[in-house]
PDB file of C-alpha atoms and ligand atoms in Angstrom:
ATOM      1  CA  UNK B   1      17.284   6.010  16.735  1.00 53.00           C
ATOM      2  CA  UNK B   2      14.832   3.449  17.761  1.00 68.00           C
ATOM      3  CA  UNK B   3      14.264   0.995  15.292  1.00 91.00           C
ATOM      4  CA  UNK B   4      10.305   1.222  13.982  1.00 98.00           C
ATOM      5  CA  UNK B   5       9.159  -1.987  12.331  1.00 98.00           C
ATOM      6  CA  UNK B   6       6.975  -1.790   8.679  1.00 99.00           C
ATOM      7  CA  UNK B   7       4.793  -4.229   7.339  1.00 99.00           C
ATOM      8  CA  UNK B   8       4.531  -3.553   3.568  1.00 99.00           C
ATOM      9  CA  UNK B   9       1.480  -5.469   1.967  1.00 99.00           C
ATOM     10  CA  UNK B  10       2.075  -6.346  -1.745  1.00 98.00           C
ATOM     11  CA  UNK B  11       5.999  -5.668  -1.495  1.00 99.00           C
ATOM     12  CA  UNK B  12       6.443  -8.767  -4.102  1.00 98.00           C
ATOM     13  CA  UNK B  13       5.007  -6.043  -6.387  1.00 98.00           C
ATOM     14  CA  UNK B  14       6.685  -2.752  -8.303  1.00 98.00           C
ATOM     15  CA  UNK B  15       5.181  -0.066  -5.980  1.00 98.00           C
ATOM     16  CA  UNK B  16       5.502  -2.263  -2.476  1.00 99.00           C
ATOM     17  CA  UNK B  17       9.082  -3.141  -3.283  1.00 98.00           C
ATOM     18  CA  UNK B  18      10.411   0.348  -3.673  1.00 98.00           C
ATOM     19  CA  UNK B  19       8.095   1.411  -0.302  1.00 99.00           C
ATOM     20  CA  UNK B  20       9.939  -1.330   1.260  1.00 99.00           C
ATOM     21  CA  UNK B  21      13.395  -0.808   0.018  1.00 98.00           C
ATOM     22  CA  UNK B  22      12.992   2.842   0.833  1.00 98.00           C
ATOM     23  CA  UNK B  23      12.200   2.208   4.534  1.00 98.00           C
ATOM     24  CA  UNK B  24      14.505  -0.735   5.003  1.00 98.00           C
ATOM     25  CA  UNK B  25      16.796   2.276   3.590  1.00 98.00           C
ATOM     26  CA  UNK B  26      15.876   4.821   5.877  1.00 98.00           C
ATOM     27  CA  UNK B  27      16.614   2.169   8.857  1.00 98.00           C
ATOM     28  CA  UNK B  28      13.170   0.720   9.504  1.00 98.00           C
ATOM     29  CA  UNK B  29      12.942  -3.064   9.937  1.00 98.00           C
ATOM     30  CA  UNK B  30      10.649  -4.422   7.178  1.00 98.00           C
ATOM     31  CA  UNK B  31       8.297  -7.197   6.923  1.00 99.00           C
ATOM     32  CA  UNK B  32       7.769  -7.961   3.474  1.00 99.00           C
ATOM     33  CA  UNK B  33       4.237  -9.310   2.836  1.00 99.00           C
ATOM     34  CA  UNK B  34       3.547 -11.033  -0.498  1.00 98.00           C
ATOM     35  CA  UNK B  35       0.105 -13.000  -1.565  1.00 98.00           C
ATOM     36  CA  UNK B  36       1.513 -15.661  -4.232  1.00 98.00           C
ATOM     37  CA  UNK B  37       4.943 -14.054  -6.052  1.00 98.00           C
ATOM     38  CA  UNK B  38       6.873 -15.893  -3.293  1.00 98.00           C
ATOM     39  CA  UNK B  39      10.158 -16.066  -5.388  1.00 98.00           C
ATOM     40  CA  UNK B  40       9.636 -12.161  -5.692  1.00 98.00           C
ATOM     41  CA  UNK B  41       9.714 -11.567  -2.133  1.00 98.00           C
ATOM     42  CA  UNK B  42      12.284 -13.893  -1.425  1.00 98.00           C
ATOM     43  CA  UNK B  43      14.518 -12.298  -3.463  1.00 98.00           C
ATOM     44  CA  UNK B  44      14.015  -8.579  -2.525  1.00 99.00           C
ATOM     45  CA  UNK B  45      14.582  -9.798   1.368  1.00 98.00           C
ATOM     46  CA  UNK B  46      18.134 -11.450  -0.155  1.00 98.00           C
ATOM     47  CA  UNK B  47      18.951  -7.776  -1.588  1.00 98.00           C
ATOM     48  CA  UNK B  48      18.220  -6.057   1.628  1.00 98.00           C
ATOM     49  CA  UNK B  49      19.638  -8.325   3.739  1.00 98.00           C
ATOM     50  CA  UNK B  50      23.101  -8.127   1.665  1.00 98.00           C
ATOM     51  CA  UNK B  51      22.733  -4.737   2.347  1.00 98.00           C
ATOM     52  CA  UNK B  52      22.720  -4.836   5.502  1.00 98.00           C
ATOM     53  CA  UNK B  53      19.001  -4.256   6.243  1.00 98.00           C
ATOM     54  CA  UNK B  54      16.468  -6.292   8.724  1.00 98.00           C
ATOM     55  CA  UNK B  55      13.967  -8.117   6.157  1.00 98.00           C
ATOM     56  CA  UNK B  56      11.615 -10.995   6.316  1.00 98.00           C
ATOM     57  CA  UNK B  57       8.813 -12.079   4.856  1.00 99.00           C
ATOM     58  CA  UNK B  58       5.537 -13.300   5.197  1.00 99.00           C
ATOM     59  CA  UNK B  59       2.681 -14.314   3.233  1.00 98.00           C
ATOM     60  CA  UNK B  60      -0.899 -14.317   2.900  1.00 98.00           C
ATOM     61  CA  UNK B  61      -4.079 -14.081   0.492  1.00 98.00           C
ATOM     62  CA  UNK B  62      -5.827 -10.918   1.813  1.00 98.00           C
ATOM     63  CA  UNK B  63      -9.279 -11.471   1.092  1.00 98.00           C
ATOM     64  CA  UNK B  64      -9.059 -14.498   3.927  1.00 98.00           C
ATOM     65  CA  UNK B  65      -9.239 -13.336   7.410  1.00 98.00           C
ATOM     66  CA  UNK B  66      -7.499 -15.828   8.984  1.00 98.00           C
ATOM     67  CA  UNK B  67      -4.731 -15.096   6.484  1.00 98.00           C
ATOM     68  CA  UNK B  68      -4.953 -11.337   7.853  1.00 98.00           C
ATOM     69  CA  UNK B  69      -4.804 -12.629  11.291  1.00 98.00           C
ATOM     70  CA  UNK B  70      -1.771 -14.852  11.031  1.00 98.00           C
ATOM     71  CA  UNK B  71       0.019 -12.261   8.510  1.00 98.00           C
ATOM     72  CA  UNK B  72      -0.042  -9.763  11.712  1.00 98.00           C
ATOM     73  CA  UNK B  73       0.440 -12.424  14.254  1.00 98.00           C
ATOM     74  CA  UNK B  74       3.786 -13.725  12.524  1.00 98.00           C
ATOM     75  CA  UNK B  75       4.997 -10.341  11.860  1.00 98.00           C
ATOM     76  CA  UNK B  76       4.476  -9.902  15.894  1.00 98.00           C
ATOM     77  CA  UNK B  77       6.001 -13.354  16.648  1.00 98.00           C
ATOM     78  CA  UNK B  78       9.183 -11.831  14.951  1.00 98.00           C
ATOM     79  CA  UNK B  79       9.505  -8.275  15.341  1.00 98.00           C
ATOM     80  CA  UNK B  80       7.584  -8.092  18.672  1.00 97.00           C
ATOM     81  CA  UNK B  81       6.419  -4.705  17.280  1.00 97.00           C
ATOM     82  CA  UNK B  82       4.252  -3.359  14.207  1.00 98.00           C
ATOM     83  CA  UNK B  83       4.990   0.954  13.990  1.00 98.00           C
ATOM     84  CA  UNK B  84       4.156   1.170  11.087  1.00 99.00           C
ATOM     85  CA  UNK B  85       1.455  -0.500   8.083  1.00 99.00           C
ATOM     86  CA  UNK B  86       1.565   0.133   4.589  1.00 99.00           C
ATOM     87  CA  UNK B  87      -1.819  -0.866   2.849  1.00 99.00           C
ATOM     88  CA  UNK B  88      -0.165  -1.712  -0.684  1.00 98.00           C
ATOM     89  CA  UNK B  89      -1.257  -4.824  -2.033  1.00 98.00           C
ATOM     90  CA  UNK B  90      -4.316  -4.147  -4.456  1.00 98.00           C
ATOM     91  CA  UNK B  91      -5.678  -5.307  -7.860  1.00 98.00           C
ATOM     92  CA  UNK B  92      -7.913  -4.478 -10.494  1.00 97.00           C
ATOM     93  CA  UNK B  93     -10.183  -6.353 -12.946  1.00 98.00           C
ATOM     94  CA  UNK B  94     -11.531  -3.262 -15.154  1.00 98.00           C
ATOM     95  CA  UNK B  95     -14.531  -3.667 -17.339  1.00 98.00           C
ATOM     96  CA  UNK B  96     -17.245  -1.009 -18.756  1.00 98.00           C
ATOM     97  CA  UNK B  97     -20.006  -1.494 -16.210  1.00 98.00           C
ATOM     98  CA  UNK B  98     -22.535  -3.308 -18.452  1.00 98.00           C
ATOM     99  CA  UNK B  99     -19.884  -6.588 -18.716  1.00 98.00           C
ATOM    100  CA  UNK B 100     -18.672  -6.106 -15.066  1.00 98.00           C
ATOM    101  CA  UNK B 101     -19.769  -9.468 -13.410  1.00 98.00           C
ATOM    102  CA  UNK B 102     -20.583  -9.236  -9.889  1.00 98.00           C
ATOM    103  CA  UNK B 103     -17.533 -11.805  -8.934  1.00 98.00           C
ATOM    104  CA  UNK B 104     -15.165  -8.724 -10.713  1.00 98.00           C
ATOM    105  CA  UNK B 105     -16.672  -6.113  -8.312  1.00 98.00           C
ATOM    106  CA  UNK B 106     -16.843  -8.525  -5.192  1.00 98.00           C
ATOM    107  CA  UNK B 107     -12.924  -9.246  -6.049  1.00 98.00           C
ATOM    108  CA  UNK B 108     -11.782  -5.829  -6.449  1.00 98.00           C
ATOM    109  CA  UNK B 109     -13.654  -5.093  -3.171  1.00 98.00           C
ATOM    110  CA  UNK B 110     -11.900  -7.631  -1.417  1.00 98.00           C
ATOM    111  CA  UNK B 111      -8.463  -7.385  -1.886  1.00 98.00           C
ATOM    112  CA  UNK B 112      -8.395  -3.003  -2.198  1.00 98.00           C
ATOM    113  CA  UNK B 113     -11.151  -2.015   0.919  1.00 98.00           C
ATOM    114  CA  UNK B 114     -12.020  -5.025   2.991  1.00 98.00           C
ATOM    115  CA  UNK B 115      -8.429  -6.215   3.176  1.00 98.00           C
ATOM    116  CA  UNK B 116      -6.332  -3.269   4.405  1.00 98.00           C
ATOM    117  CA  UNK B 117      -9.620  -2.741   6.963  1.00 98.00           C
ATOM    118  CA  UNK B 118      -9.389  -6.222   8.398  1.00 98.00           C
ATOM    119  CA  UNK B 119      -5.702  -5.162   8.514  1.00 98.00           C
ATOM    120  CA  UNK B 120      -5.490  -2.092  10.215  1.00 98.00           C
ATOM    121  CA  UNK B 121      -8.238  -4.134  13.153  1.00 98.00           C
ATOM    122  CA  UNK B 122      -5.788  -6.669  13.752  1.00 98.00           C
ATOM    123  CA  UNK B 123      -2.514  -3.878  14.206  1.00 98.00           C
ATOM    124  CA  UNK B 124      -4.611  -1.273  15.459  1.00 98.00           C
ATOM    125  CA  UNK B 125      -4.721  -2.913  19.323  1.00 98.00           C
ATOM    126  CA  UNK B 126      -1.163  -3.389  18.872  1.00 98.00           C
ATOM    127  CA  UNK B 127      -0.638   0.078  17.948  1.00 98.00           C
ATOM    128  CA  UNK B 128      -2.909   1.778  20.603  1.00 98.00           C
ATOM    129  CA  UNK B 129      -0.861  -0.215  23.649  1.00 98.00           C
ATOM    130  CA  UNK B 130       2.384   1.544  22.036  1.00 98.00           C
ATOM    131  CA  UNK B 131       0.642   4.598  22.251  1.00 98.00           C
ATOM    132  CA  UNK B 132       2.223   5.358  18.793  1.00 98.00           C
ATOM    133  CA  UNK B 133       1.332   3.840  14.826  1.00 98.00           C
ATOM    134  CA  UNK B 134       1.603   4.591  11.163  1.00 98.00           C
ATOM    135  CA  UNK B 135      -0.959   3.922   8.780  1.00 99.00           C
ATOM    136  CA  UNK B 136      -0.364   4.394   5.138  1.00 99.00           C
ATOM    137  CA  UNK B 137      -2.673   3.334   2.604  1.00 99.00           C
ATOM    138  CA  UNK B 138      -2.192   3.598  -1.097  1.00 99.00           C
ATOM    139  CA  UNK B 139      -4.763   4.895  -3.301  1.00 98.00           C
ATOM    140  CA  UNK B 140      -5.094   5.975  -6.605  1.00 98.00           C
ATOM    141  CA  UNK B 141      -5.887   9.019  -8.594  1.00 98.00           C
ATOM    142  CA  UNK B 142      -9.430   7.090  -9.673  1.00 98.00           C
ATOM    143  CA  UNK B 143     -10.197   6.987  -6.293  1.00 97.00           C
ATOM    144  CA  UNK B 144     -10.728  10.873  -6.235  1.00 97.00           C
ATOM    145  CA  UNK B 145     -10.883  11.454 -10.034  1.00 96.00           C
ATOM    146  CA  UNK B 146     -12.373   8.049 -11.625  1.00 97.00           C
ATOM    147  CA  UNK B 147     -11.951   6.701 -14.927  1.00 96.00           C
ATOM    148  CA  UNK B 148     -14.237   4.786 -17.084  1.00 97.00           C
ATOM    149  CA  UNK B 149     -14.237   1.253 -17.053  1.00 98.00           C
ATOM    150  CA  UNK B 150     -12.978   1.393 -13.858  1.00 98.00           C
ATOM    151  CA  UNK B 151     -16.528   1.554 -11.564  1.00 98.00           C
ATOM    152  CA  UNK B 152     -15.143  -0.985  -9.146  1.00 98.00           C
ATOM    153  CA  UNK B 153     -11.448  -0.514  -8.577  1.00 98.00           C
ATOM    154  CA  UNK B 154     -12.201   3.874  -8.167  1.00 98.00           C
ATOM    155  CA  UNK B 155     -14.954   2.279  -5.882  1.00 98.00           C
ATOM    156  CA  UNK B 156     -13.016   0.401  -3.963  1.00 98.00           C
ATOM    157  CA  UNK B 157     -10.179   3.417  -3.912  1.00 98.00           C
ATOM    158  CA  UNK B 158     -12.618   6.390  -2.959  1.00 98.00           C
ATOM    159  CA  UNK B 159     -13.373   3.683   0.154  1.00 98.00           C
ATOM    160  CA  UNK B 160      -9.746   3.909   0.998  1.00 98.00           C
ATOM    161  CA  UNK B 161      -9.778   7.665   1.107  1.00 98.00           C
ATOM    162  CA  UNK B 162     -13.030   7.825   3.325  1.00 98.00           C
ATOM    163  CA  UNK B 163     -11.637   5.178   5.485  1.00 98.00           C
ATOM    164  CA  UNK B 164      -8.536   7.353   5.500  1.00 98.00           C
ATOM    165  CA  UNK B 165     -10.030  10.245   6.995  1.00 98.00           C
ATOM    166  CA  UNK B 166     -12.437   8.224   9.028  1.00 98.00           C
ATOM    167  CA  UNK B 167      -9.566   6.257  10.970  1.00 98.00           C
ATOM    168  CA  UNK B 168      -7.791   9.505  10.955  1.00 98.00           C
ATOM    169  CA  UNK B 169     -10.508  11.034  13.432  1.00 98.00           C
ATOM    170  CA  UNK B 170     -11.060   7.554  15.377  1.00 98.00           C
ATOM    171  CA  UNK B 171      -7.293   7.180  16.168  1.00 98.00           C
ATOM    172  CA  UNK B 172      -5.628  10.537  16.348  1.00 98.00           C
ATOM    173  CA  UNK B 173      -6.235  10.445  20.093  1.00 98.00           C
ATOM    174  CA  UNK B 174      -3.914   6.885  20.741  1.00 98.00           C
ATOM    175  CA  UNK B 175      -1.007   8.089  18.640  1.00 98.00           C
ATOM    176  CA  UNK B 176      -2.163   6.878  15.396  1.00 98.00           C
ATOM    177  CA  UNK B 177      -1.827   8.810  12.323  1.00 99.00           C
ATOM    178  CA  UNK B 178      -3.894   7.908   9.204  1.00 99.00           C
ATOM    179  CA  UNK B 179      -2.539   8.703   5.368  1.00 99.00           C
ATOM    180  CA  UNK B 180      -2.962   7.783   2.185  1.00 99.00           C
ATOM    181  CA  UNK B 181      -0.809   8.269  -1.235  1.00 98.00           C
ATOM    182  CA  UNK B 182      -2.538   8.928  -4.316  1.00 98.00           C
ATOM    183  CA  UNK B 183      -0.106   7.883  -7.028  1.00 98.00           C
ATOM    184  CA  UNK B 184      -0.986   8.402 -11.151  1.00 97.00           C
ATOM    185  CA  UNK B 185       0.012   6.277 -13.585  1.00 97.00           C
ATOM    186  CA  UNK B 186       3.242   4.294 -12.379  1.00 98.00           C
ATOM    187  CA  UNK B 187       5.133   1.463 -14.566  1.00 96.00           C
ATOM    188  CA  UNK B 188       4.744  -1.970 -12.865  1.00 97.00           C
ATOM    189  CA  UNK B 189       3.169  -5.281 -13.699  1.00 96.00           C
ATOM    190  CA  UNK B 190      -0.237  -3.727 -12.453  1.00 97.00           C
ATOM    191  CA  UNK B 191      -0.307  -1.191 -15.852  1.00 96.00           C
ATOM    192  CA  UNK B 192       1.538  -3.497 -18.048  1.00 95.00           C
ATOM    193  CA  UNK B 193      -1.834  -4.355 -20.263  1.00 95.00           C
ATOM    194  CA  UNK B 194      -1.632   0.226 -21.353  1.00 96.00           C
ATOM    195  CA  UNK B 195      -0.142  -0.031 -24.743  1.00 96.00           C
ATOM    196  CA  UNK B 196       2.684   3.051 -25.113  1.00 95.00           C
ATOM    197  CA  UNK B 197       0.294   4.658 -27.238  1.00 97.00           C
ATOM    198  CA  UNK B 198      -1.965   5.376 -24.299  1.00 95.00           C
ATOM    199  CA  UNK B 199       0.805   5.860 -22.009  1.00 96.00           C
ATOM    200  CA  UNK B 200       2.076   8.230 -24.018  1.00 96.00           C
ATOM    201  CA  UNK B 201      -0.641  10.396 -24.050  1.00 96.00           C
ATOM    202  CA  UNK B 202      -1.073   9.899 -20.620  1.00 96.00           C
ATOM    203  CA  UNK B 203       2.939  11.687 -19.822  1.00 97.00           C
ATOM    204  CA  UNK B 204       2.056  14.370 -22.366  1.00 97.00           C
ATOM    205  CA  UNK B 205      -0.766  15.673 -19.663  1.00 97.00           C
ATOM    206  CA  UNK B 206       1.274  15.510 -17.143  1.00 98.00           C
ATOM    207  CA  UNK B 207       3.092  19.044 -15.940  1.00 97.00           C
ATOM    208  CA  UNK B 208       6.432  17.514 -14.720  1.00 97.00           C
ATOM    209  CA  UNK B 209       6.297  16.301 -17.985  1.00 96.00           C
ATOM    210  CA  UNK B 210       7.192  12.696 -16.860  1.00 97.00           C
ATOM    211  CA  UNK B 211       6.016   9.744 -15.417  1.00 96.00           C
ATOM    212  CA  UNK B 212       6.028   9.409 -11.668  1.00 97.00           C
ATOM    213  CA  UNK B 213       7.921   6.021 -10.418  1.00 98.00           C
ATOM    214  CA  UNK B 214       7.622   3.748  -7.820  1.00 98.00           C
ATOM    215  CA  UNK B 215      10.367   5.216  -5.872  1.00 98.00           C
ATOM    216  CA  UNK B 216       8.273   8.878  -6.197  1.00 98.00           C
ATOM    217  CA  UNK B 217       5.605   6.973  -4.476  1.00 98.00           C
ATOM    218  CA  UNK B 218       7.980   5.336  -1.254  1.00 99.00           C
ATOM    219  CA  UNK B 219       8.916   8.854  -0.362  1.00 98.00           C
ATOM    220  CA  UNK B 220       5.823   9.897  -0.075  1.00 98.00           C
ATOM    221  CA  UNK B 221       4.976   7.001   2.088  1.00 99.00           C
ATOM    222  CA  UNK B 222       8.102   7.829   3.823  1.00 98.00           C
ATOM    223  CA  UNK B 223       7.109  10.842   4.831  1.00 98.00           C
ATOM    224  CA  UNK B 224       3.973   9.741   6.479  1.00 98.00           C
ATOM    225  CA  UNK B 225       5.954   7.107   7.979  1.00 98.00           C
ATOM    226  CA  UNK B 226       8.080   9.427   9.903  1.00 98.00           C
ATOM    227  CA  UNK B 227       8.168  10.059  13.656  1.00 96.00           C
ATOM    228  CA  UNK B 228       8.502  13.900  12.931  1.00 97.00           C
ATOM    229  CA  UNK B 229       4.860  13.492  10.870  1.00 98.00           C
ATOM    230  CA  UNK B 230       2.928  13.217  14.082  1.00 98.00           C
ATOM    231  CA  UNK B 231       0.689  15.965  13.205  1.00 98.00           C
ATOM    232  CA  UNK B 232      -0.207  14.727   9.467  1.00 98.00           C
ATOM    233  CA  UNK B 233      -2.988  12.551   9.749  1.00 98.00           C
ATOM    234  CA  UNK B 234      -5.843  12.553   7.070  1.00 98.00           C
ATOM    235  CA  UNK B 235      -4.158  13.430   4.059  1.00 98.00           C
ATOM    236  CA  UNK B 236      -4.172  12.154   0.665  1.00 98.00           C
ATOM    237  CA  UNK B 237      -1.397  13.360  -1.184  1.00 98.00           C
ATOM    238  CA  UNK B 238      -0.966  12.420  -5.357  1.00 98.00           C
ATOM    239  CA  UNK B 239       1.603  11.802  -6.408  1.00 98.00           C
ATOM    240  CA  UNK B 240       1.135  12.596 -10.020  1.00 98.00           C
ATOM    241  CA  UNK B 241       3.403  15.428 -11.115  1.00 97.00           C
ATOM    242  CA  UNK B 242       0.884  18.079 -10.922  1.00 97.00           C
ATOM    243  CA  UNK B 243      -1.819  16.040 -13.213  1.00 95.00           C
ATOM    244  CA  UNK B 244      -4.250  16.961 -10.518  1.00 88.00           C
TER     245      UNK B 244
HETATM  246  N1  NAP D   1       0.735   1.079 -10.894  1.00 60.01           N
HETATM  247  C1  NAP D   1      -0.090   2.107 -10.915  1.00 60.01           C
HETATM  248  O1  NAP D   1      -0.205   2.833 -11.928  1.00 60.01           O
HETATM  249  C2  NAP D   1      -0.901   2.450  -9.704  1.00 60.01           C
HETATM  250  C3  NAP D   1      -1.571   3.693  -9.702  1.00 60.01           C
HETATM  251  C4  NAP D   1      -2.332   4.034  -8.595  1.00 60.01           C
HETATM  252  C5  NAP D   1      -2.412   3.184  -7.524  1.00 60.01           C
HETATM  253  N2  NAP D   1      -1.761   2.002  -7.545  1.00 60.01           N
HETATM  254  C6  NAP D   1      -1.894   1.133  -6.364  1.00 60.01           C
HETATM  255  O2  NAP D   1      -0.611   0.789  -5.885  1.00 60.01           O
HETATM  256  C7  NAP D   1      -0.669  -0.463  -5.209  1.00 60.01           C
HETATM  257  C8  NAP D   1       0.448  -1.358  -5.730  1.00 60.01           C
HETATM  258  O3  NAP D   1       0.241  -1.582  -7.106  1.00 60.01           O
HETATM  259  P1  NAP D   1       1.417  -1.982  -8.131  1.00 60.01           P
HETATM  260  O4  NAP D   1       1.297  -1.086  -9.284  1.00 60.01           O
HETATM  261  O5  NAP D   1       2.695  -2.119  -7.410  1.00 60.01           O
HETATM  262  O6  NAP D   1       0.869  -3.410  -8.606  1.00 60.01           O
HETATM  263  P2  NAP D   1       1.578  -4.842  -8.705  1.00 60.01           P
HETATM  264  O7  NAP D   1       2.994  -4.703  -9.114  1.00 60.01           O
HETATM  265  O8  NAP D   1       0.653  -5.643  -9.534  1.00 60.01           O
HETATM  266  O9  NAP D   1       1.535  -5.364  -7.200  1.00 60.01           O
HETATM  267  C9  NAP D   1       0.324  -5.717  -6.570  1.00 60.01           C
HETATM  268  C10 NAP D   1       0.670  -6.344  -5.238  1.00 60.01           C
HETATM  269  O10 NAP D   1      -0.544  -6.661  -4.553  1.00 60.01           O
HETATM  270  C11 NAP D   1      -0.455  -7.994  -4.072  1.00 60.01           C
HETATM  271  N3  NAP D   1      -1.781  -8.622  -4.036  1.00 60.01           N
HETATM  272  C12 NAP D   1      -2.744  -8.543  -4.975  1.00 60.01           C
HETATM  273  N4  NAP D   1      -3.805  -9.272  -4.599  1.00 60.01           N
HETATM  274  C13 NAP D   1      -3.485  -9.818  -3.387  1.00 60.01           C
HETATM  275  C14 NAP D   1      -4.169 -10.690  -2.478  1.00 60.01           C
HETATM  276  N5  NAP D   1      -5.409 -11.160  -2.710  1.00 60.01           N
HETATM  277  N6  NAP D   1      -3.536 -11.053  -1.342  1.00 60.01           N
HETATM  278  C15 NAP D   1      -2.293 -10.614  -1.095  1.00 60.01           C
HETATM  279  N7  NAP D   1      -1.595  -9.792  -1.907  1.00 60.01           N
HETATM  280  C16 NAP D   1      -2.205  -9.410  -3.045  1.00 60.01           C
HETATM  281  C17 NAP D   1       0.464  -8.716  -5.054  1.00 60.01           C
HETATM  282  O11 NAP D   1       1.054  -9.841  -4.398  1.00 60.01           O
HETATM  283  P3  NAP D   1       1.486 -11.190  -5.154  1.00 60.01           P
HETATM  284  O12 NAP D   1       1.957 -10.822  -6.530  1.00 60.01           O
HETATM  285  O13 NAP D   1       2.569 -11.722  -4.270  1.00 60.01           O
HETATM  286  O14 NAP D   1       0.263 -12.048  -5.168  1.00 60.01           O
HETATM  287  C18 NAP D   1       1.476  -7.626  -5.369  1.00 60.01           C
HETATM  288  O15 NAP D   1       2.512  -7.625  -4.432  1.00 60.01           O
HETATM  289  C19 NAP D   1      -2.080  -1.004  -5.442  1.00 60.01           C
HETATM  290  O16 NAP D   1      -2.883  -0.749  -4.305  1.00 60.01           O
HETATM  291  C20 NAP D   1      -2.565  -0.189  -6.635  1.00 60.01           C
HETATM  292  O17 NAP D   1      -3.972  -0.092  -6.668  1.00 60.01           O
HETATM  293  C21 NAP D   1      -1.005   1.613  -8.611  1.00 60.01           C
END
């Protein structure tokens, strides 16, 4: 099997480190991207690497360019390749819209739309003289659905589905497919601020009649990561357990 290369945005985090540790599984070679949990990073690439996997890391703060740039120049420097990109790293800063400052919405903007775009420009050139790339971008449920005090992070995640399908139709024709995951509620640092009360209201919607995990999450993105998913493009899948 030839051996694809993934750069994982945001791996330092719950959702990025399963993606990654699902494709370093599945025998791609993984560049883990984190912005500032360094020690995070570090020590998912020593886990991988015991276990026998190609991992390496590299960081940068998204909402710089020039941190974009050298993220995907590095990766190149090392791997020589980039077949696939997983658009992971995001944030939120939630407020009901009448408190929202500006700097909030400007933020959110930054690190969930205008990053993975800058992103997918700098691989994209890359990917087009291969003939062949993987785009995955993870979204969320508000991006599709909403939820209230959320105005600027289901903003900035109905973006990422329109940019989805946008990119979808721009680079079918060099090779390049186009996703994006939807997951629900998952358990990471990211929702660590819902007390269980909420949570638990939250599961008792749900039809599985659980909570989705990280792990539910990297095999969806595994899927659209796959050579054999060369006629998927434009999709946004949830990941939810039938809450939508
Ligand atoms: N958890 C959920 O319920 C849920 C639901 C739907 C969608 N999502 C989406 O899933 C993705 C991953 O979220 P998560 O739950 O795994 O959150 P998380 O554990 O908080 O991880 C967020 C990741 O994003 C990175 N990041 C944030 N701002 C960055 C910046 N300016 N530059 C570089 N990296 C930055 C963080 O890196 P450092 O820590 O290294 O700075 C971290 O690795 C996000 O796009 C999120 O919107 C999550």
């Amino acid at each position: 099997m030839k051996q694809y290369v993934a750069l994982i945005t945001g791996a330092s985090g719950g959702i990025g480190s399963a993606i990654a540790t699902t494709l370093a599984e599945e025998g791609y070679k993984v560049a883990l991207h984190y912005g500032s949990s360094k020690e995070k990073a570090e020590k998912l690439k020593d886990t991988l690497i015991g276990k026998g996997f190609d991992a390496w890391t590299v960081q940068g703060d998204l909402t710089k360019k020039s941190d974009v740039t050298s993220v995907v120049e590095k990766t190149l420097d090392h791997f020589s390749h980039i077949d696939v990109l997983v658009n992971n790293a995001g944030a939120l800063n939630d407020a009901p819209i009448d408190e929202m400052s500006d700097e909030a919405f400007d933020q959110v903007m930054a690190i969930n739309v205008k990053g993975p775009w800058q992103l997918i420009k700098a691989v994209v050139p890359h990917m087009k003289a291969k003939a062949y790339g993987r785009i995955v971008n993870i979204s969320s449920g508000v991006g599709s659905f909403g939820a209230a005090n959320k105005s600027n992070y289901g903003a900035s995640k109905g973006a990422i589905n329109t940019l989805t399908k946008s990119l979808c139709k721009e680079l079918g024709p060099f090779g390049i497919t186009v996703n994006a995951v939807e997951p629900g509620m998952i358990n990471t640092p990211m929702t660590d601020y819902i007390d269980d009360k909420d949570k638990a209201a939250y599961i008792s919607r749900i039809p599985r009649g659980k909570q989705a995990r990280p792990e539910d999450v990297a095999h969806a993105v595994k899927c659209f990561a796959s050579d054999a998913a060369s006629m998927i493009s434009g999709q946004i899948i949830g990941v939810n357990g039938g809450l939508r």
